[in-house]
Amino acid sequence: AQSVTQLGSHVSVSEGALVLLRCNYSSSVPPYLFWYVQYPNQGLQLLLKYTSAATLVKGINGFEAEFKKSETSFHLTKPSAHMSDAAEYFCAVSVSGGSNYKLTFGKGTLLTVNP
Amino acid sequence: NAGVTQTPKFQVLKTGQSMTLQCAQDMNHNSMYWYRQDPGMGLRLIYYSASEGTTDKGEVPNGYNVSRLNKREFSLRLESAAPSQTSVYFCASTPQGLEDSPLHFGNGTRLTVT
């Protein structure tokens, strides 16, 4: 079975500081990995995805994530936080191969950006 | 483009009442999903429909039923609401499987059961 663990339910950074949101996954087969962002009172929207083409994945709004198989990690980073980045972020995993229709989400990390 | 539309946006029910949450997508997607979101729990899959005419249980199906009415619409029914079903419900869709296509989410239905 696949699972994902997000370390830290709440991360607080200053505007302009580095953003690092941690995600570790568990999967017995090669995974697909995703980061979604949720702004208040909205649904989730895709930030970026890893589907084995490249280990460093760039997404929208200046975010990127690196797939590290040896560490089973897919941490999300942004060099310089902006006030508009304040939101909840979810890491998610699905498994490759065949017809796959299930995505397992982490519990989320709430990012606060302080002026 | 409307994308994924959920109705209603808010609902308050008394214990034991029934209701149906509606979801429609206009992107010609094959697969549709219902998730619930609770604080500190992330999103948990209730039911999904890989294609028109099929439905399958997810992680937390008890107390819910679904209907894939046609390719566009996927409804979620609570036959006898319980306080434990107080949650935010999200419908999502994707063209086919999840390998290459992300989920497209609606804006959610906030349900309170008293």
PDB file of C-alpha atoms in Angstrom:
ATOM      1  CA  ALA A   1       0.000   0.000   0.000  1.00  0.00           C
ATOM      2  CA  GLN A   2       1.131   3.526  -0.678  1.00  0.00           C
ATOM      3  CA  SER A   3       1.318   6.254   1.942  1.00  0.00           C
ATOM      4  CA  VAL A   4       2.743   9.720   2.415  1.00  0.00           C
ATOM      5  CA  THR A   5       3.919  11.560   5.520  1.00  0.00           C
ATOM      6  CA  GLN A   6       4.210  15.316   5.734  1.00  0.00           C
ATOM      7  CA  LEU A   7       6.531  16.459   8.490  1.00  0.00           C
ATOM      8  CA  GLY A   8       5.165  19.495  10.274  1.00  0.00           C
ATOM      9  CA  SER A   9       1.501  20.406  10.248  1.00  0.00           C
ATOM     10  CA  HIS A  10       2.378  24.116  10.414  1.00  0.00           C
ATOM     11  CA  VAL A  11       5.382  25.961   9.003  1.00  0.00           C
ATOM     12  CA  SER A  12       5.939  29.671   9.530  1.00  0.00           C
ATOM     13  CA  VAL A  13       8.463  31.736   7.530  1.00  0.00           C
ATOM     14  CA  SER A  14       9.241  35.391   6.995  1.00  0.00           C
ATOM     15  CA  GLU A  15       8.582  37.025   3.658  1.00  0.00           C
ATOM     16  CA  GLY A  16      11.672  36.537   1.486  1.00  0.00           C
ATOM     17  CA  ALA A  17      12.885  33.480   3.411  1.00  0.00           C
ATOM     18  CA  LEU A  18      13.341  29.966   2.066  1.00  0.00           C
ATOM     19  CA  VAL A  19      10.272  27.742   2.094  1.00  0.00           C
ATOM     20  CA  LEU A  20      10.860  24.022   2.782  1.00  0.00           C
ATOM     21  CA  LEU A  21       7.909  21.663   3.161  1.00  0.00           C
ATOM     22  CA  ARG A  22       8.803  18.031   3.807  1.00  0.00           C
ATOM     23  CA  CYS A  23       7.191  14.940   2.343  1.00  0.00           C
ATOM     24  CA  ASN A  24       8.226  11.297   2.624  1.00  0.00           C
ATOM     25  CA  TYR A  25       6.456   8.512   0.785  1.00  0.00           C
ATOM     26  CA  SER A  26       6.119   4.774   1.032  1.00  0.00           C
ATOM     27  CA  SER A  27       5.465   2.683  -2.046  1.00  0.00           C
ATOM     28  CA  SER A  28       6.438  -0.823  -3.115  1.00  0.00           C
ATOM     29  CA  VAL A  29       6.429   0.173  -6.792  1.00  0.00           C
ATOM     30  CA  PRO A  30       7.649   3.305  -8.589  1.00  0.00           C
ATOM     31  CA  PRO A  31       5.471   6.171  -7.424  1.00  0.00           C
ATOM     32  CA  TYR A  32       3.974   9.215  -9.000  1.00  0.00           C
ATOM     33  CA  LEU A  33       4.206  12.165  -6.614  1.00  0.00           C
ATOM     34  CA  PHE A  34       2.279  15.394  -6.503  1.00  0.00           C
ATOM     35  CA  TRP A  35       2.119  18.623  -4.541  1.00  0.00           C
ATOM     36  CA  TYR A  36      -1.214  20.420  -4.344  1.00  0.00           C
ATOM     37  CA  VAL A  37      -1.991  23.807  -2.816  1.00  0.00           C
ATOM     38  CA  GLN A  38      -5.258  24.877  -1.203  1.00  0.00           C
ATOM     39  CA  TYR A  39      -6.116  28.529  -0.668  1.00  0.00           C
ATOM     40  CA  PRO A  40      -8.842  29.394   1.852  1.00  0.00           C
ATOM     41  CA  ASN A  41     -12.336  28.311   0.853  1.00  0.00           C
ATOM     42  CA  GLN A  42     -11.141  26.759  -2.389  1.00  0.00           C
ATOM     43  CA  GLY A  43     -10.460  23.317  -3.765  1.00  0.00           C
ATOM     44  CA  LEU A  44      -6.963  21.966  -4.302  1.00  0.00           C
ATOM     45  CA  GLN A  45      -4.918  22.854  -7.347  1.00  0.00           C
ATOM     46  CA  LEU A  46      -1.813  21.174  -8.716  1.00  0.00           C
ATOM     47  CA  LEU A  47       1.558  22.800  -7.982  1.00  0.00           C
ATOM     48  CA  LEU A  48       3.776  20.180  -9.589  1.00  0.00           C
ATOM     49  CA  LYS A  49       4.118  16.467 -10.261  1.00  0.00           C
ATOM     50  CA  TYR A  50       6.836  13.847 -10.559  1.00  0.00           C
ATOM     51  CA  THR A  51       6.261  11.099 -13.111  1.00  0.00           C
ATOM     52  CA  SER A  52       9.843   9.753 -13.498  1.00  0.00           C
ATOM     53  CA  ALA A  53      10.942  12.043 -16.336  1.00  0.00           C
ATOM     54  CA  ALA A  54      13.263  14.178 -14.173  1.00  0.00           C
ATOM     55  CA  THR A  55      14.092  14.128 -10.487  1.00  0.00           C
ATOM     56  CA  LEU A  56      13.961  17.924 -10.113  1.00  0.00           C
ATOM     57  CA  VAL A  57      10.499  19.165 -10.930  1.00  0.00           C
ATOM     58  CA  LYS A  58       9.547  22.799 -11.374  1.00  0.00           C
ATOM     59  CA  GLY A  59       6.007  23.941 -10.738  1.00  0.00           C
ATOM     60  CA  ILE A  60       3.932  27.062 -10.706  1.00  0.00           C
ATOM     61  CA  ASN A  61       4.601  30.165  -8.604  1.00  0.00           C
ATOM     62  CA  GLY A  62       8.353  29.463  -8.302  1.00  0.00           C
ATOM     63  CA  PHE A  63       8.023  26.186  -6.400  1.00  0.00           C
ATOM     64  CA  GLU A  64      10.103  23.137  -7.118  1.00  0.00           C
ATOM     65  CA  ALA A  65      10.551  19.657  -5.637  1.00  0.00           C
ATOM     66  CA  GLU A  66      13.243  17.014  -5.859  1.00  0.00           C
ATOM     67  CA  PHE A  67      12.550  13.288  -5.953  1.00  0.00           C
ATOM     68  CA  LYS A  68      15.127  11.377  -3.920  1.00  0.00           C
ATOM     69  CA  LYS A  69      14.580   7.650  -4.164  1.00  0.00           C
ATOM     70  CA  SER A  70      17.286   6.796  -1.616  1.00  0.00           C
ATOM     71  CA  GLU A  71      15.565   8.984   0.974  1.00  0.00           C
ATOM     72  CA  THR A  72      11.985   8.260  -0.228  1.00  0.00           C
ATOM     73  CA  SER A  73      11.446  12.009  -0.153  1.00  0.00           C
ATOM     74  CA  PHE A  74       9.798  14.659  -2.304  1.00  0.00           C
ATOM     75  CA  HIS A  75      10.323  17.922  -0.448  1.00  0.00           C
ATOM     76  CA  LEU A  76       8.843  21.178  -1.771  1.00  0.00           C
ATOM     77  CA  THR A  77      10.971  24.328  -1.836  1.00  0.00           C
ATOM     78  CA  LYS A  78      10.796  27.957  -2.879  1.00  0.00           C
ATOM     79  CA  PRO A  79      13.816  30.251  -2.532  1.00  0.00           C
ATOM     80  CA  SER A  80      11.905  33.338  -1.417  1.00  0.00           C
ATOM     81  CA  ALA A  81       8.487  33.283   0.225  1.00  0.00           C
ATOM     82  CA  HIS A  82       5.804  35.745  -0.766  1.00  0.00           C
ATOM     83  CA  MET A  83       2.754  36.717   1.247  1.00  0.00           C
ATOM     84  CA  SER A  84       0.557  35.145  -1.430  1.00  0.00           C
ATOM     85  CA  ASP A  85       2.150  31.724  -0.729  1.00  0.00           C
ATOM     86  CA  ALA A  86       0.218  31.449   2.541  1.00  0.00           C
ATOM     87  CA  ALA A  87      -1.958  28.365   2.067  1.00  0.00           C
ATOM     88  CA  GLU A  88      -2.181  24.693   2.936  1.00  0.00           C
ATOM     89  CA  TYR A  89       0.012  22.313   0.969  1.00  0.00           C
ATOM     90  CA  PHE A  90      -0.636  18.636   0.388  1.00  0.00           C
ATOM     91  CA  CYS A  91       1.739  15.959  -0.827  1.00  0.00           C
ATOM     92  CA  ALA A  92       0.140  12.998  -2.589  1.00  0.00           C
ATOM     93  CA  VAL A  93       1.226   9.662  -4.056  1.00  0.00           C
ATOM     94  CA  SER A  94      -0.143   7.221  -6.574  1.00  0.00           C
ATOM     95  CA  VAL A  95       1.495   4.135  -7.976  1.00  0.00           C
ATOM     96  CA  SER A  96       2.501   3.537 -11.543  1.00  0.00           C
ATOM     97  CA  GLY A  97       1.552   0.675 -13.749  1.00  0.00           C
ATOM     98  CA  GLY A  98      -1.768  -0.320 -15.168  1.00  0.00           C
ATOM     99  CA  SER A  99      -4.905   1.695 -14.683  1.00  0.00           C
ATOM    100  CA  ASN A 100      -4.518   3.700 -11.542  1.00  0.00           C
ATOM    101  CA  TYR A 101      -7.321   5.683 -10.017  1.00  0.00           C
ATOM    102  CA  LYS A 102      -6.344   6.223  -6.401  1.00  0.00           C
ATOM    103  CA  LEU A 103      -4.380   9.138  -4.991  1.00  0.00           C
ATOM    104  CA  THR A 104      -3.318   9.069  -1.341  1.00  0.00           C
ATOM    105  CA  PHE A 105      -2.875  12.460   0.332  1.00  0.00           C
ATOM    106  CA  GLY A 106      -0.774  13.514   3.277  1.00  0.00           C
ATOM    107  CA  LYS A 107      -2.379  15.379   6.151  1.00  0.00           C
ATOM    108  CA  GLY A 108      -1.244  18.754   4.903  1.00  0.00           C
ATOM    109  CA  THR A 109       1.115  21.521   5.997  1.00  0.00           C
ATOM    110  CA  LEU A 110      -0.220  24.991   6.675  1.00  0.00           C
ATOM    111  CA  LEU A 111       2.261  27.633   5.521  1.00  0.00           C
ATOM    112  CA  THR A 112       2.148  31.032   7.210  1.00  0.00           C
ATOM    113  CA  VAL A 113       4.194  33.899   5.760  1.00  0.00           C
ATOM    114  CA  ASN A 114       5.021  36.746   8.132  1.00  0.00           C
ATOM    115  CA  PRO A 115       5.706  40.267   6.863  1.00  0.00           C
TER     116      PRO A 115
ATOM    117  CA  ASN B   1     -14.738  27.180 -18.313  1.00  0.00           C
ATOM    118  CA  ALA B   2     -16.674  26.111 -15.242  1.00  0.00           C
ATOM    119  CA  GLY B   3     -14.508  23.038 -14.548  1.00  0.00           C
ATOM    120  CA  VAL B   4     -15.932  21.081 -11.614  1.00  0.00           C
ATOM    121  CA  THR B   5     -19.101  22.486 -10.073  1.00  0.00           C
ATOM    122  CA  GLN B   6     -20.428  21.353  -6.692  1.00  0.00           C
ATOM    123  CA  THR B   7     -23.802  22.131  -5.175  1.00  0.00           C
ATOM    124  CA  PRO B   8     -24.728  23.183  -2.591  1.00  0.00           C
ATOM    125  CA  LYS B   9     -21.829  25.198  -1.160  1.00  0.00           C
ATOM    126  CA  PHE B  10     -23.135  24.929   2.408  1.00  0.00           C
ATOM    127  CA  GLN B  11     -25.624  22.635   4.124  1.00  0.00           C
ATOM    128  CA  VAL B  12     -26.788  22.020   7.663  1.00  0.00           C
ATOM    129  CA  LEU B  13     -28.578  18.756   8.436  1.00  0.00           C
ATOM    130  CA  LYS B  14     -30.049  17.218  11.527  1.00  0.00           C
ATOM    131  CA  THR B  15     -28.976  13.724  12.532  1.00  0.00           C
ATOM    132  CA  GLY B  16     -30.895  11.148  10.512  1.00  0.00           C
ATOM    133  CA  GLN B  17     -31.752  13.424   7.594  1.00  0.00           C
ATOM    134  CA  SER B  18     -30.707  12.517   4.083  1.00  0.00           C
ATOM    135  CA  MET B  19     -29.263  14.602   1.298  1.00  0.00           C
ATOM    136  CA  THR B  20     -27.449  14.353  -2.026  1.00  0.00           C
ATOM    137  CA  LEU B  21     -24.368  16.333  -2.935  1.00  0.00           C
ATOM    138  CA  GLN B  22     -24.185  17.119  -6.612  1.00  0.00           C
ATOM    139  CA  CYS B  23     -21.092  17.317  -8.796  1.00  0.00           C
ATOM    140  CA  ALA B  24     -20.769  18.056 -12.494  1.00  0.00           C
ATOM    141  CA  GLN B  25     -17.732  18.553 -14.733  1.00  0.00           C
ATOM    142  CA  ASP B  26     -17.627  20.007 -18.221  1.00  0.00           C
ATOM    143  CA  MET B  27     -14.142  18.827 -19.232  1.00  0.00           C
ATOM    144  CA  ASN B  28     -15.219  15.490 -20.730  1.00  0.00           C
ATOM    145  CA  HIS B  29     -13.258  13.650 -18.026  1.00  0.00           C
ATOM    146  CA  ASN B  30     -13.735   9.916 -17.583  1.00  0.00           C
ATOM    147  CA  SER B  31     -12.854   9.567 -13.894  1.00  0.00           C
ATOM    148  CA  MET B  32     -14.546  11.282 -10.977  1.00  0.00           C
ATOM    149  CA  TYR B  33     -13.943  11.214  -7.233  1.00  0.00           C
ATOM    150  CA  TRP B  34     -15.454  12.195  -3.897  1.00  0.00           C
ATOM    151  CA  TYR B  35     -13.154  13.164  -1.024  1.00  0.00           C
ATOM    152  CA  ARG B  36     -13.809  14.422   2.463  1.00  0.00           C
ATOM    153  CA  GLN B  37     -11.486  16.838   4.227  1.00  0.00           C
ATOM    154  CA  ASP B  38     -11.251  17.022   7.998  1.00  0.00           C
ATOM    155  CA  PRO B  39      -8.804  19.117  10.059  1.00  0.00           C
ATOM    156  CA  GLY B  40      -5.502  17.313  10.521  1.00  0.00           C
ATOM    157  CA  MET B  41      -6.645  14.366   8.391  1.00  0.00           C
ATOM    158  CA  GLY B  42      -5.882  15.545   4.885  1.00  0.00           C
ATOM    159  CA  LEU B  43      -8.194  14.313   2.142  1.00  0.00           C
ATOM    160  CA  ARG B  44      -9.678  10.854   2.300  1.00  0.00           C
ATOM    161  CA  LEU B  45     -11.242   9.112  -0.667  1.00  0.00           C
ATOM    162  CA  ILE B  46     -14.877   8.129  -0.193  1.00  0.00           C
ATOM    163  CA  TYR B  47     -15.812   6.708  -3.597  1.00  0.00           C
ATOM    164  CA  TYR B  48     -14.581   7.003  -7.124  1.00  0.00           C
ATOM    165  CA  SER B  49     -15.788   6.264 -10.626  1.00  0.00           C
ATOM    166  CA  ALA B  50     -13.084   5.252 -13.072  1.00  0.00           C
ATOM    167  CA  SER B  51     -15.477   5.594 -16.001  1.00  0.00           C
ATOM    168  CA  GLU B  52     -19.151   6.047 -16.733  1.00  0.00           C
ATOM    169  CA  GLY B  53     -21.089   3.090 -15.397  1.00  0.00           C
ATOM    170  CA  THR B  54     -18.557   2.042 -12.751  1.00  0.00           C
ATOM    171  CA  THR B  55     -18.108   3.007  -9.124  1.00  0.00           C
ATOM    172  CA  ASP B  56     -15.743   1.720  -6.432  1.00  0.00           C
ATOM    173  CA  LYS B  57     -15.210   2.221  -2.738  1.00  0.00           C
ATOM    174  CA  GLY B  58     -12.390   4.322  -1.450  1.00  0.00           C
ATOM    175  CA  GLU B  59     -10.890   4.570   2.006  1.00  0.00           C
ATOM    176  CA  VAL B  60     -13.975   5.722   3.945  1.00  0.00           C
ATOM    177  CA  PRO B  61     -17.178   4.598   2.126  1.00  0.00           C
ATOM    178  CA  ASN B  62     -19.365   3.700   5.120  1.00  0.00           C
ATOM    179  CA  GLY B  63     -22.497   5.817   5.366  1.00  0.00           C
ATOM    180  CA  TYR B  64     -22.340   7.011   1.765  1.00  0.00           C
ATOM    181  CA  ASN B  65     -23.633   5.956  -1.626  1.00  0.00           C
ATOM    182  CA  VAL B  66     -22.782   7.303  -5.059  1.00  0.00           C
ATOM    183  CA  SER B  67     -24.297   7.443  -8.509  1.00  0.00           C
ATOM    184  CA  ARG B  68     -22.478   8.101 -11.748  1.00  0.00           C
ATOM    185  CA  LEU B  69     -25.500   9.495 -13.540  1.00  0.00           C
ATOM    186  CA  ASN B  70     -23.695  10.066 -16.829  1.00  0.00           C
ATOM    187  CA  LYS B  71     -20.211  11.080 -17.912  1.00  0.00           C
ATOM    188  CA  ARG B  72     -20.632  14.601 -16.500  1.00  0.00           C
ATOM    189  CA  GLU B  73     -22.300  13.971 -13.154  1.00  0.00           C
ATOM    190  CA  PHE B  74     -21.307  12.071 -10.011  1.00  0.00           C
ATOM    191  CA  SER B  75     -23.490  12.449  -6.930  1.00  0.00           C
ATOM    192  CA  LEU B  76     -22.842  11.528  -3.297  1.00  0.00           C
ATOM    193  CA  ARG B  77     -25.741  10.570  -1.040  1.00  0.00           C
ATOM    194  CA  LEU B  78     -25.963  10.465   2.722  1.00  0.00           C
ATOM    195  CA  GLU B  79     -28.961   8.299   3.598  1.00  0.00           C
ATOM    196  CA  SER B  80     -28.981   8.989   7.343  1.00  0.00           C
ATOM    197  CA  ALA B  81     -26.605  11.758   8.304  1.00  0.00           C
ATOM    198  CA  ALA B  82     -24.494  11.474  11.455  1.00  0.00           C
ATOM    199  CA  PRO B  83     -22.436  14.136  13.272  1.00  0.00           C
ATOM    200  CA  SER B  84     -19.281  12.230  12.232  1.00  0.00           C
ATOM    201  CA  GLN B  85     -20.098  13.183   8.647  1.00  0.00           C
ATOM    202  CA  THR B  86     -19.610  16.860   9.383  1.00  0.00           C
ATOM    203  CA  SER B  87     -16.857  17.722   6.931  1.00  0.00           C
ATOM    204  CA  VAL B  88     -15.918  19.526   3.752  1.00  0.00           C
ATOM    205  CA  TYR B  89     -16.637  17.398   0.704  1.00  0.00           C
ATOM    206  CA  PHE B  90     -14.707  17.766  -2.527  1.00  0.00           C
ATOM    207  CA  CYS B  91     -15.514  16.371  -5.915  1.00  0.00           C
ATOM    208  CA  ALA B  92     -12.686  15.960  -8.419  1.00  0.00           C
ATOM    209  CA  SER B  93     -12.169  14.644 -11.926  1.00  0.00           C
ATOM    210  CA  THR B  94      -9.357  13.580 -14.201  1.00  0.00           C
ATOM    211  CA  PRO B  95      -9.282  12.594 -17.891  1.00  0.00           C
ATOM    212  CA  GLN B  96      -8.302   8.978 -17.344  1.00  0.00           C
ATOM    213  CA  GLY B  97      -6.032   7.506 -14.718  1.00  0.00           C
ATOM    214  CA  LEU B  98      -3.723   9.514 -12.505  1.00  0.00           C
ATOM    215  CA  GLU B  99      -0.330   8.857 -14.093  1.00  0.00           C
ATOM    216  CA  ASP B 100      -0.226  11.906 -16.313  1.00  0.00           C
ATOM    217  CA  SER B 101      -3.194  13.993 -15.353  1.00  0.00           C
ATOM    218  CA  PRO B 102      -3.794  15.850 -12.130  1.00  0.00           C
ATOM    219  CA  LEU B 103      -7.083  15.959 -10.300  1.00  0.00           C
ATOM    220  CA  HIS B 104      -9.302  18.966 -10.974  1.00  0.00           C
ATOM    221  CA  PHE B 105     -11.203  19.918  -7.837  1.00  0.00           C
ATOM    222  CA  GLY B 106     -14.449  21.716  -7.186  1.00  0.00           C
ATOM    223  CA  ASN B 107     -14.652  24.341  -4.448  1.00  0.00           C
ATOM    224  CA  GLY B 108     -16.249  22.034  -1.934  1.00  0.00           C
ATOM    225  CA  THR B 109     -19.469  21.582   0.024  1.00  0.00           C
ATOM    226  CA  ARG B 110     -19.342  22.425   3.722  1.00  0.00           C
ATOM    227  CA  LEU B 111     -21.676  20.072   5.568  1.00  0.00           C
ATOM    228  CA  THR B 112     -22.607  20.341   9.217  1.00  0.00           C
ATOM    229  CA  VAL B 113     -24.657  17.608  10.897  1.00  0.00           C
ATOM    230  CA  THR B 114     -26.162  18.551  14.251  1.00  0.00           C
TER     231      THR B 114
END
